[in-house]
XYZ file of C-alpha atoms in Angstrom:
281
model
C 0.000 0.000 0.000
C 1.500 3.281 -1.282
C 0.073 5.171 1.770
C 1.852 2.923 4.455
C 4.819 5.705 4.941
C 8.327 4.928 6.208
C 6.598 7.283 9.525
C 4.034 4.826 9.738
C 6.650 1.919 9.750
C 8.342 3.203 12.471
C 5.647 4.099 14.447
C 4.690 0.173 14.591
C 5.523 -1.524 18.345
C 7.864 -4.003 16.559
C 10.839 -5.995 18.413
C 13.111 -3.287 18.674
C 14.969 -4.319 21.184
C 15.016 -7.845 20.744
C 18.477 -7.936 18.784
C 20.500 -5.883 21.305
C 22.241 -8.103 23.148
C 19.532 -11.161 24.016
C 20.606 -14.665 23.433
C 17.866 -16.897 21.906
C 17.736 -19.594 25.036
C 15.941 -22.362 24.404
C 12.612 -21.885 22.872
C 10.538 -23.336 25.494
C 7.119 -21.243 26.255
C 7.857 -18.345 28.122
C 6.752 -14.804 28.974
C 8.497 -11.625 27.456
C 7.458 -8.410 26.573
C 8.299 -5.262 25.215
C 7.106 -1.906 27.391
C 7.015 1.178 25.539
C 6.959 4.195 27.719
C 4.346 7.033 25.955
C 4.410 10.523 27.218
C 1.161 12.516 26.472
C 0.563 15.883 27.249
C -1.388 18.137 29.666
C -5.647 17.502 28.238
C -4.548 14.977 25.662
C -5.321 12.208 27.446
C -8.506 11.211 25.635
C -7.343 11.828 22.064
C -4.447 9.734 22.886
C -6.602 6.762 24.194
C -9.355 7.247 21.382
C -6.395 6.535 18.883
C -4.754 3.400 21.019
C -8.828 2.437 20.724
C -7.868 2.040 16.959
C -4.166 0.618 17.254
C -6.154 -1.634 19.235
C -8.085 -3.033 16.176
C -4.423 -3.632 14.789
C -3.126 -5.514 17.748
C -5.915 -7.854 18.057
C -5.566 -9.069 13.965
C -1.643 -9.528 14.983
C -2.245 -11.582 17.576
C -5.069 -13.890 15.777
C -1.747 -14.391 13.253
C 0.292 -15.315 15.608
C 2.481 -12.477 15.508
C 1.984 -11.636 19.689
C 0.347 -13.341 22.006
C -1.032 -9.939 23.562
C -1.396 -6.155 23.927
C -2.401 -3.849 26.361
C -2.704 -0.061 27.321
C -1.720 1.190 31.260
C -2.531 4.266 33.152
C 0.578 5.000 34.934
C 1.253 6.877 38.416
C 4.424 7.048 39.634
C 4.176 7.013 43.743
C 8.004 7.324 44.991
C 11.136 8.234 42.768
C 12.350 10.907 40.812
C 10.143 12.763 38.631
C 8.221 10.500 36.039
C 8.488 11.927 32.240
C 5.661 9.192 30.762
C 2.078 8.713 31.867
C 0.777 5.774 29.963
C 3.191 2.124 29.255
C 1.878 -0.209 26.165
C 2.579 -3.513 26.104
C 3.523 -6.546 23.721
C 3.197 -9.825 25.210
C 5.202 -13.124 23.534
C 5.061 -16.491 25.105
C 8.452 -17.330 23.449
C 11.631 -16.016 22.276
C 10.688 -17.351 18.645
C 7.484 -15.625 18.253
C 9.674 -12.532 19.632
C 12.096 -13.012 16.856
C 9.375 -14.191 14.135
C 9.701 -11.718 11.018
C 7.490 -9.095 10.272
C 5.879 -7.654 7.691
C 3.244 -4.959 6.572
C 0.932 -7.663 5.495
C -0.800 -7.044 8.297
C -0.914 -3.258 8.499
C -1.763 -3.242 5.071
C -5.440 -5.390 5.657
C -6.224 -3.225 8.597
C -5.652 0.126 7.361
C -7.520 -0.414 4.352
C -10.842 -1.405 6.530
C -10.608 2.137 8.853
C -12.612 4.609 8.131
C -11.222 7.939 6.011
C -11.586 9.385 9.636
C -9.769 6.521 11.701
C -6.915 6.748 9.226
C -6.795 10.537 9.414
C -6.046 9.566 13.775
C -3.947 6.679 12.870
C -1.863 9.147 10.518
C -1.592 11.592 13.707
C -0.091 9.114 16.246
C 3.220 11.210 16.703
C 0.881 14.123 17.563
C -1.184 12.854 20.395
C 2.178 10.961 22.464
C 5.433 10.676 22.426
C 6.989 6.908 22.584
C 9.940 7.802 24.967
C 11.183 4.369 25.009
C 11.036 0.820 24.683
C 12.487 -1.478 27.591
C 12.456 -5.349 26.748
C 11.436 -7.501 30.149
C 11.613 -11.436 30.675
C 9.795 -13.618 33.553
C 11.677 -14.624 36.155
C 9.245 -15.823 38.757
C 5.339 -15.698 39.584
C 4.038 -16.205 42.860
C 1.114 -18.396 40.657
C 0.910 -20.127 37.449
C 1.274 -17.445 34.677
C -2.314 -17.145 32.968
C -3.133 -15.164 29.489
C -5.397 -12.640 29.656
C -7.757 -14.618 27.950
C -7.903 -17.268 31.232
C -8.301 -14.455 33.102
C -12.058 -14.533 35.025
C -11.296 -11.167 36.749
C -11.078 -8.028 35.309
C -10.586 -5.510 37.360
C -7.435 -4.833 39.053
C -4.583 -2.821 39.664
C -0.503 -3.891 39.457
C 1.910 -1.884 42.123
C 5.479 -1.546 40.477
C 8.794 -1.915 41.932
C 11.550 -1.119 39.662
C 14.791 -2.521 42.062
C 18.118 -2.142 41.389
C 20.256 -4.999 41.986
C 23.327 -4.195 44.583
C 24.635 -7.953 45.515
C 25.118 -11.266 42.714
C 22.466 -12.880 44.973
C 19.497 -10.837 44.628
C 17.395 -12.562 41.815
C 17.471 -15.869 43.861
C 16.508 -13.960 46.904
C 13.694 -12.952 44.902
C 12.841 -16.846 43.062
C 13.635 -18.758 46.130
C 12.286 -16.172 48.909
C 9.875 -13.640 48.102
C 8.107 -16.156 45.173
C 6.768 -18.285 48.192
C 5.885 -15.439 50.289
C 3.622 -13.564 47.865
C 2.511 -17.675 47.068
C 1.147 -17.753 50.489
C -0.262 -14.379 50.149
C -2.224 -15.340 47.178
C -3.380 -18.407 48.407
C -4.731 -16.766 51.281
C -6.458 -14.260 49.314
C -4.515 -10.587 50.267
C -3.618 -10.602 46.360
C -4.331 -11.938 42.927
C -0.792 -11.927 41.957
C 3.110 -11.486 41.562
C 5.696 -11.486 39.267
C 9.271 -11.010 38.927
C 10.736 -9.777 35.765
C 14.418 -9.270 34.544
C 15.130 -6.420 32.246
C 16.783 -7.697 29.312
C 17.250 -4.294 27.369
C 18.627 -1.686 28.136
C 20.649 -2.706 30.847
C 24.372 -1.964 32.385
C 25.744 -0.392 35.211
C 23.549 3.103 34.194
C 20.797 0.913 33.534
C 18.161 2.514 36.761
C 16.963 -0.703 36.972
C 17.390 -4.235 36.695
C 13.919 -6.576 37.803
C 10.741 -5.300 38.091
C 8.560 -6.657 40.732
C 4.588 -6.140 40.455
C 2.218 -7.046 43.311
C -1.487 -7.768 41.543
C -4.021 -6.984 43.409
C -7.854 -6.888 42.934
C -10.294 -4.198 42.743
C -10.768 -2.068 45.731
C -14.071 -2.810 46.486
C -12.441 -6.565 46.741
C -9.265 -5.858 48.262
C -8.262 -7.978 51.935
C -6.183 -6.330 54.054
C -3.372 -8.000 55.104
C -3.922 -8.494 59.091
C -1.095 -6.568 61.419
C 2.167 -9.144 61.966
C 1.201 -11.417 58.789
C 4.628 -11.117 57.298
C 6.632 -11.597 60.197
C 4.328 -14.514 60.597
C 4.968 -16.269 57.324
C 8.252 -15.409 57.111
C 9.146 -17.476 60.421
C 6.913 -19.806 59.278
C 8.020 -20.212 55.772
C 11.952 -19.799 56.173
C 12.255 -19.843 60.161
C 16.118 -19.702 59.996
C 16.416 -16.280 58.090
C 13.244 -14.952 59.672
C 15.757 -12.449 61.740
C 18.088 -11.641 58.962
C 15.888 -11.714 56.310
C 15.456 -7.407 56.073
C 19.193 -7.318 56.519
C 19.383 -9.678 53.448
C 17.127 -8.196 51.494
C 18.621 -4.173 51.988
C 21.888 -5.463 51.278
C 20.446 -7.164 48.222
C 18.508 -4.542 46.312
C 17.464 -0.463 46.404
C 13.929 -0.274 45.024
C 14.192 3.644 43.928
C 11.302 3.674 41.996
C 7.412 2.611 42.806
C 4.305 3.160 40.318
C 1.174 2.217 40.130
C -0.580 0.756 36.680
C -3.975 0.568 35.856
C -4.973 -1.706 32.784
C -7.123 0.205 30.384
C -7.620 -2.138 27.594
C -6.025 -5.452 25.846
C -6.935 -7.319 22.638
C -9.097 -9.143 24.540
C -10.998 -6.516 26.137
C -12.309 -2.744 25.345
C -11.760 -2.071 28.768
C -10.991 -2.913 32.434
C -13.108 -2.469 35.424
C -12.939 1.758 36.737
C -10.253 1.731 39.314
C -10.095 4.534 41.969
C -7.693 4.496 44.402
């Protein structure tokens, strides 16, 4: 399609990351995805999200080819750090490192444009105008306190994800994470305080300047839904769980990792939903 611009190619959440630097490991399924960071400015918050409304459209005929295995908009409020310069994060999910790799092509783009309205292309054609895409970070699982589930198994809608970007300061600290803190947030789920956790690596960029290095994000439900966790639980399990660290464990855990920044995500919409349960916090 003459139309399909070299702007429009690069506007595209492709793997742009996924060359830099990441081994192919062995292609069992896994979890990765790529996070683009948008910046939108002051009152532009609804023309931005009626175009992702659109992209959306896009996303959902790439994944029914295979191309990703999901897609999905977040409302993003940064609670402790520095000053945030992005307000929304998009993300590509791939349940392997070969459907991360697997070519591209405008095949695609070229079906879906063609069925928007002269209007729909006319916001599609504006993108660049309604955000800025700072960045794109590329993040593998490391650990889940449950079973990883696809949005599609998902029965509940509504919730919220609080963000821990840490920064690594001792060789030890992912296992702390895997072989410690996976169990306790198990037993936390189990018992109902929240949906979820998982532990990702960032795989690009990363380095010495890199502000981060795994991302931690506590799921929890909707408010209206939400169990407090009852005063001394965690001093609790962790004597019960691991009672020979249980007095060492903080120690550990501050010599193991900073976590400088803390935000909280909202899910707006994924290819397998318009949109998410209202979340007020």
């Amino acid at each position: 399609m003459k139309r399909l611009s070299a702007w429009i190619l690069g506007s595209l959440l492709m793997t742009v990351v996924a060359g830099h630097g990441v081994r192919a490991e062995e292609d069992g399924k896994s979890v990765h995805i790529e996070v683009a960071f948008m910046s939108v400015p002051k009152g532009g918050d609804q023309a931005y999200l009626d175009v992702e409304r659109i992209w959306r459209k896009f996303q959902i005929a790439r994944r029914e080819a295979g191309v990703v295995k999901d897609w999905m908009v977040f409302r993003v409020e940064r609670v402790h750090g520095p000053s945030t310069d992005y307000q929304y994060a998009v993300l590509n999910f791939y349940d392997s490192w070969a459907q991360l790799n697997s070519p591209r092509t405008g095949e695609i783009w070229s079906k879906f444009f063609d069925k928007l309205t002269a209007a729909e292309q006319q916001q599609v054609l504006q993108t660049d105008k309604v955000r800025d895409m700072l960045r794109v970070n590329l993040w593998s699982l490391e650990a889940t306190a449950l079973p990883w589930q696809w949005s599609e198994d998902q029965v509940e809608t509504g919730f919220t994800g609080n963000v821990g970007f840490m920064k690594s300061k001792a060789f030890g600290h992912l296992d702390l994470e895997k072989t410690v803190y996976q169990k306790l947030w198990a037993k936390a789920a189990a018992e109902g305080y929240v949906r979820g956790w998982h532990c990702w690596r960032q795989r690009y960029p990363s380095g010495k300047q890199a502000p981060y290095d795994l991302i931690a994000a506590v799921i929890q439900p909707e408010k209206k839904d939400r169990k407090p966790f009852p005063e001394g639980w965690w001093k609790e399990a962790v004597t019960e769980l691991f009672p020979e660290r249980a007095e060492k464990l903080m120690a550990e855990t501050t010599a193991a990792r900073d976590i400088p920044i803390r935000e909280r995500w909202v899910p707006l919409m994924s290819t397998w939903l318009p949109s998410f349960a209202s979340q007020s916090e």
